[in-house]
PDB file of C-alpha atoms and ligand atoms in Angstrom:
ATOM      1  CA  MET A   1       3.120 -13.705 -11.266  1.00  0.00           C
ATOM      2  CA  ILE A   2       0.748 -10.835 -10.486  1.00  0.00           C
ATOM      3  CA  LYS A   3       2.709  -7.879  -9.121  1.00  0.00           C
ATOM      4  CA  VAL A   4       1.039  -5.532  -6.638  1.00  0.00           C
ATOM      5  CA  LEU A   5       2.510  -2.266  -5.354  1.00  0.00           C
ATOM      6  CA  MET A   6       1.241  -0.407  -2.265  1.00  0.00           C
ATOM      7  CA  VAL A   7       1.913   3.357  -2.253  1.00  0.00           C
ATOM      8  CA  CYS A   8       1.588   6.059   0.420  1.00  0.00           C
ATOM      9  CA  LEU A   9       3.362   9.349   1.105  1.00  0.00           C
ATOM     10  CA  GLY A  10       6.279   8.359   3.336  1.00  0.00           C
ATOM     11  CA  ASN A  11       6.459   4.554   2.754  1.00  0.00           C
ATOM     12  CA  ILE A  12       7.007   4.112   6.467  1.00  0.00           C
ATOM     13  CA  CYS A  13       3.479   3.909   7.970  1.00  0.00           C
ATOM     14  CA  ARG A  14       0.564   2.828   5.765  1.00  0.00           C
ATOM     15  CA  SER A  15       2.050   1.151   2.674  1.00  0.00           C
ATOM     16  CA  PRO A  16       4.491  -1.070   4.654  1.00  0.00           C
ATOM     17  CA  LEU A  17       1.503  -2.344   6.658  1.00  0.00           C
ATOM     18  CA  ALA A  18      -0.488  -2.890   3.455  1.00  0.00           C
ATOM     19  CA  GLU A  19       2.472  -4.776   1.947  1.00  0.00           C
ATOM     20  CA  GLY A  20       2.875  -6.991   5.010  1.00  0.00           C
ATOM     21  CA  ILE A  21      -0.836  -7.719   5.315  1.00  0.00           C
ATOM     22  CA  LEU A  22      -1.386  -8.604   1.649  1.00  0.00           C
ATOM     23  CA  PHE A  23       1.836 -10.659   1.547  1.00  0.00           C
ATOM     24  CA  SER A  24       0.480 -12.755   4.432  1.00  0.00           C
ATOM     25  CA  LYS A  25      -2.815 -13.454   2.625  1.00  0.00           C
ATOM     26  CA  VAL A  26      -1.666 -14.496  -0.860  1.00  0.00           C
ATOM     27  CA  ASP A  27       0.171 -17.403  -2.488  1.00  0.00           C
ATOM     28  CA  ASN A  28       3.661 -15.927  -2.638  1.00  0.00           C
ATOM     29  CA  ASP A  29       4.492 -18.050  -5.705  1.00  0.00           C
ATOM     30  CA  LYS A  30       1.681 -16.364  -7.623  1.00  0.00           C
ATOM     31  CA  VAL A  31       1.501 -12.824  -6.221  1.00  0.00           C
ATOM     32  CA  SER A  32       4.367 -10.471  -5.387  1.00  0.00           C
ATOM     33  CA  VAL A  33       3.851  -7.448  -3.129  1.00  0.00           C
ATOM     34  CA  ASP A  34       6.041  -4.373  -2.695  1.00  0.00           C
ATOM     35  CA  SER A  35       5.561  -0.815  -1.410  1.00  0.00           C
ATOM     36  CA  ALA A  36       6.896   2.676  -2.135  1.00  0.00           C
ATOM     37  CA  GLY A  37       6.328   6.292  -1.160  1.00  0.00           C
ATOM     38  CA  THR A  38       5.719   9.353  -3.281  1.00  0.00           C
ATOM     39  CA  GLY A  39       7.991  11.329  -0.923  1.00  0.00           C
ATOM     40  CA  GLY A  40      11.693  10.640  -0.474  1.00  0.00           C
ATOM     41  CA  TRP A  41      12.340  11.698   3.157  1.00  0.00           C
ATOM     42  CA  HIS A  42      12.899   8.227   4.605  1.00  0.00           C
ATOM     43  CA  ILE A  43      14.633   6.298   1.805  1.00  0.00           C
ATOM     44  CA  GLY A  44      16.496   3.249   3.125  1.00  0.00           C
ATOM     45  CA  GLU A  45      14.839   3.374   6.537  1.00  0.00           C
ATOM     46  CA  LEU A  46      12.820   0.697   8.295  1.00  0.00           C
ATOM     47  CA  PRO A  47       9.068   1.247   8.623  1.00  0.00           C
ATOM     48  CA  ASP A  48       7.945   3.520  11.482  1.00  0.00           C
ATOM     49  CA  GLN A  49       8.291   1.703  14.825  1.00  0.00           C
ATOM     50  CA  ARG A  50       4.546   2.110  15.427  1.00  0.00           C
ATOM     51  CA  SER A  51       3.769   0.220  12.188  1.00  0.00           C
ATOM     52  CA  ILE A  52       6.289  -2.472  13.128  1.00  0.00           C
ATOM     53  CA  ASP A  53       4.630  -2.792  16.561  1.00  0.00           C
ATOM     54  CA  VAL A  54       1.051  -2.963  15.326  1.00  0.00           C
ATOM     55  CA  ALA A  55       2.081  -5.520  12.690  1.00  0.00           C
ATOM     56  CA  LYS A  56       3.808  -7.597  15.370  1.00  0.00           C
ATOM     57  CA  ASN A  57       0.608  -7.530  17.447  1.00  0.00           C
ATOM     58  CA  HIS A  58      -1.027  -9.246  14.479  1.00  0.00           C
ATOM     59  CA  GLN A  59       1.828 -11.762  13.911  1.00  0.00           C
ATOM     60  CA  LEU A  60       3.309  -9.884  10.946  1.00  0.00           C
ATOM     61  CA  ASP A  61       6.996  -9.041  10.569  1.00  0.00           C
ATOM     62  CA  LEU A  62       7.873  -5.858   8.648  1.00  0.00           C
ATOM     63  CA  SER A  63      11.565  -5.853   9.552  1.00  0.00           C
ATOM     64  CA  ASN A  64      12.732  -6.921   6.082  1.00  0.00           C
ATOM     65  CA  GLN A  65      11.185  -3.796   4.525  1.00  0.00           C
ATOM     66  CA  ARG A  66      13.153  -0.661   3.568  1.00  0.00           C
ATOM     67  CA  CYS A  67      11.675   2.598   2.399  1.00  0.00           C
ATOM     68  CA  ARG A  68      11.965   3.521  -1.263  1.00  0.00           C
ATOM     69  CA  LYS A  69      10.544   6.239  -3.472  1.00  0.00           C
ATOM     70  CA  PHE A  70       7.947   5.563  -6.149  1.00  0.00           C
ATOM     71  CA  SER A  71       9.329   6.013  -9.658  1.00  0.00           C
ATOM     72  CA  ASN A  72       7.748   5.916 -13.075  1.00  0.00           C
ATOM     73  CA  SER A  73       9.498   2.594 -13.830  1.00  0.00           C
ATOM     74  CA  ASP A  74       7.062   1.140 -11.282  1.00  0.00           C
ATOM     75  CA  PHE A  75       4.367   1.500 -13.924  1.00  0.00           C
ATOM     76  CA  GLU A  76       6.298  -1.064 -15.986  1.00  0.00           C
ATOM     77  CA  ASN A  77       7.116  -3.372 -13.110  1.00  0.00           C
ATOM     78  CA  PHE A  78       3.678  -3.670 -11.467  1.00  0.00           C
ATOM     79  CA  ASP A  79       0.224  -4.758 -12.594  1.00  0.00           C
ATOM     80  CA  ILE A  80      -1.805  -3.050  -9.856  1.00  0.00           C
ATOM     81  CA  ILE A  81      -0.804   0.054  -7.867  1.00  0.00           C
ATOM     82  CA  TYR A  82      -2.890   0.629  -4.730  1.00  0.00           C
ATOM     83  CA  VAL A  83      -2.678   4.118  -3.238  1.00  0.00           C
ATOM     84  CA  MET A  84      -3.797   5.021   0.279  1.00  0.00           C
ATOM     85  CA  ASP A  85      -5.379   8.420  -0.322  1.00  0.00           C
ATOM     86  CA  LYS A  86      -6.464  10.898  -2.959  1.00  0.00           C
ATOM     87  CA  SER A  87      -3.275  12.921  -2.586  1.00  0.00           C
ATOM     88  CA  ASN A  88      -1.189   9.810  -3.375  1.00  0.00           C
ATOM     89  CA  TYR A  89      -3.513   9.152  -6.325  1.00  0.00           C
ATOM     90  CA  LYS A  90      -2.917  12.608  -7.734  1.00  0.00           C
ATOM     91  CA  ASP A  91       0.875  12.347  -7.267  1.00  0.00           C
ATOM     92  CA  VAL A  92       1.157   8.904  -8.860  1.00  0.00           C
ATOM     93  CA  VAL A  93      -1.169   9.612 -11.770  1.00  0.00           C
ATOM     94  CA  SER A  94       0.684  12.864 -12.473  1.00  0.00           C
ATOM     95  CA  ILE A  95       3.749  10.863 -13.592  1.00  0.00           C
ATOM     96  CA  ALA A  96       1.824   8.199 -15.498  1.00  0.00           C
ATOM     97  CA  ARG A  97       3.028   7.943 -19.096  1.00  0.00           C
ATOM     98  CA  ASN A  98      -0.234   6.879 -20.665  1.00  0.00           C
ATOM     99  CA  GLU A  99      -3.800   5.721 -20.031  1.00  0.00           C
ATOM    100  CA  LYS A 100      -2.693   2.139 -19.351  1.00  0.00           C
ATOM    101  CA  ASP A 101      -0.454   3.377 -16.525  1.00  0.00           C
ATOM    102  CA  LYS A 102      -3.303   5.430 -15.049  1.00  0.00           C
ATOM    103  CA  GLN A 103      -5.665   2.485 -15.052  1.00  0.00           C
ATOM    104  CA  LYS A 104      -3.258   0.532 -12.848  1.00  0.00           C
ATOM    105  CA  VAL A 105      -3.737   3.064 -10.023  1.00  0.00           C
ATOM    106  CA  GLN A 106      -6.580   2.374  -7.552  1.00  0.00           C
ATOM    107  CA  LEU A 107      -7.564   3.776  -4.176  1.00  0.00           C
ATOM    108  CA  ILE A 108      -7.266   0.768  -1.878  1.00  0.00           C
ATOM    109  CA  LEU A 109     -10.461   1.484   0.103  1.00  0.00           C
ATOM    110  CA  ASN A 110     -12.487   1.404  -3.122  1.00  0.00           C
ATOM    111  CA  GLU A 111     -12.111  -2.384  -2.796  1.00  0.00           C
ATOM    112  CA  VAL A 112     -14.210  -2.191   0.387  1.00  0.00           C
ATOM    113  CA  TYR A 113     -16.408   0.813  -0.444  1.00  0.00           C
ATOM    114  CA  PRO A 114     -16.603   0.891  -4.256  1.00  0.00           C
ATOM    115  CA  LYS A 115     -16.461   4.307  -5.914  1.00  0.00           C
ATOM    116  CA  GLN A 116     -16.544   6.204  -2.605  1.00  0.00           C
ATOM    117  CA  ASN A 117     -12.946   7.380  -2.946  1.00  0.00           C
ATOM    118  CA  LEU A 118     -12.272   7.158   0.790  1.00  0.00           C
ATOM    119  CA  ASP A 119      -8.785   7.763   2.232  1.00  0.00           C
ATOM    120  CA  VAL A 120      -6.746   5.604   4.602  1.00  0.00           C
ATOM    121  CA  PRO A 121      -5.897   8.366   7.101  1.00  0.00           C
ATOM    122  CA  ASP A 122      -2.221   9.183   7.575  1.00  0.00           C
ATOM    123  CA  PRO A 123      -1.384   8.046  11.137  1.00  0.00           C
ATOM    124  CA  TYR A 124       2.096   9.637  11.210  1.00  0.00           C
ATOM    125  CA  TYR A 125       1.265  12.596  13.447  1.00  0.00           C
ATOM    126  CA  GLY A 126      -1.283  10.807  15.636  1.00  0.00           C
ATOM    127  CA  GLY A 127      -1.110   8.297  18.475  1.00  0.00           C
ATOM    128  CA  ALA A 128      -0.673   4.536  18.416  1.00  0.00           C
ATOM    129  CA  ASN A 129      -4.425   3.983  18.085  1.00  0.00           C
ATOM    130  CA  GLY A 130      -4.282   5.487  14.601  1.00  0.00           C
ATOM    131  CA  PHE A 131      -2.016   2.643  13.550  1.00  0.00           C
ATOM    132  CA  GLU A 132      -4.415  -0.046  14.806  1.00  0.00           C
ATOM    133  CA  ASN A 133      -7.243   1.752  12.997  1.00  0.00           C
ATOM    134  CA  VAL A 134      -5.192   1.767   9.783  1.00  0.00           C
ATOM    135  CA  TYR A 135      -4.345  -1.901  10.298  1.00  0.00           C
ATOM    136  CA  GLN A 136      -8.039  -2.812  10.522  1.00  0.00           C
ATOM    137  CA  MET A 137      -8.928  -0.852   7.372  1.00  0.00           C
ATOM    138  CA  LEU A 138      -6.060  -2.388   5.406  1.00  0.00           C
ATOM    139  CA  ASP A 139      -6.798  -5.886   6.683  1.00  0.00           C
ATOM    140  CA  GLU A 140     -10.372  -5.615   5.410  1.00  0.00           C
ATOM    141  CA  ALA A 141      -9.223  -4.282   2.030  1.00  0.00           C
ATOM    142  CA  CYS A 142      -6.463  -6.891   1.649  1.00  0.00           C
ATOM    143  CA  GLU A 143      -8.867  -9.710   2.475  1.00  0.00           C
ATOM    144  CA  ILE A 144     -11.010  -8.624  -0.476  1.00  0.00           C
ATOM    145  CA  ILE A 145      -7.962  -8.104  -2.712  1.00  0.00           C
ATOM    146  CA  SER A 146      -6.535 -11.549  -1.908  1.00  0.00           C
ATOM    147  CA  ASN A 147      -9.868 -13.201  -2.762  1.00  0.00           C
ATOM    148  CA  LYS A 148     -10.062 -11.266  -6.035  1.00  0.00           C
ATOM    149  CA  LEU A 149      -6.518 -12.294  -6.942  1.00  0.00           C
ATOM    150  CA  LEU A 150      -7.464 -15.941  -6.375  1.00  0.00           C
ATOM    151  CA  GLU A 151     -10.121 -15.594  -9.070  1.00  0.00           C
ATOM    152  CA  SER A 152      -7.873 -13.870 -11.609  1.00  0.00           C
TER     153      SER A 152
HETATM  154  P1  LIG B   1       2.879   7.303   5.430  1.00  0.00           P
HETATM  155  O1  LIG B   1       2.998   8.390   6.584  1.00  0.00           O
HETATM  156  O2  LIG B   1       2.600   8.044   4.150  1.00  0.00           O
HETATM  157  O3  LIG B   1       1.711   6.458   5.847  1.00  0.00           O
HETATM  158  O4  LIG B   1       4.175   6.533   5.407  1.00  0.00           O
HETATM  159  C1  LIG B   1       3.938   9.421   6.527  1.00  0.00           C
HETATM  160  C2  LIG B   1       5.206   9.206   7.017  1.00  0.00           C
HETATM  161  C3  LIG B   1       6.150  10.227   6.986  1.00  0.00           C
HETATM  162  C4  LIG B   1       5.812  11.445   6.462  1.00  0.00           C
HETATM  163  C5  LIG B   1       4.550  11.658   5.951  1.00  0.00           C
HETATM  164  C6  LIG B   1       3.617  10.642   5.983  1.00  0.00           C
HETATM  165  N1  LIG B   1       6.771  12.498   6.455  1.00  0.00           N
HETATM  166  O5  LIG B   1       6.403  13.622   6.077  1.00  0.00           O
HETATM  167  O6  LIG B   1       7.928  12.268   6.815  1.00  0.00           O
END
């Protein structure tokens, strides 16, 4: 089993979408997908309604997801940790225990635009269109990730 973790700030907007999208594209007997946030404001909550709605528009159901906070035990429990932006990268890497932990952490859009270190913009304070935009970015990245995982 390859274990993939999606991480954003709140774990209610971007990383739940990334989790749902990748989950829908992989063999669930071979790849597990989870998500977490670096911040703890929404622990135990459902994803943001706008993420639930945009996912539903694309035939994905996020209603089984509950927010949790990233912890350093996640470095043990996951093989790949995809972060949504450079701020998440800094926060996650800052609690890495060693170089092996650090190497697990990747900016998700580097799968689409290698080495450009682009951010998935935080849609939390914007309108609904921001969520569709995020969906499209994550769908493109997860398509590439799922194909890579097939080869590994
Ligand atoms: P996310 O968006 O990181 O994509 O889940 C956010 C959601 C909530 C907050 C920040 C970002 N917040 O500050 O509550």
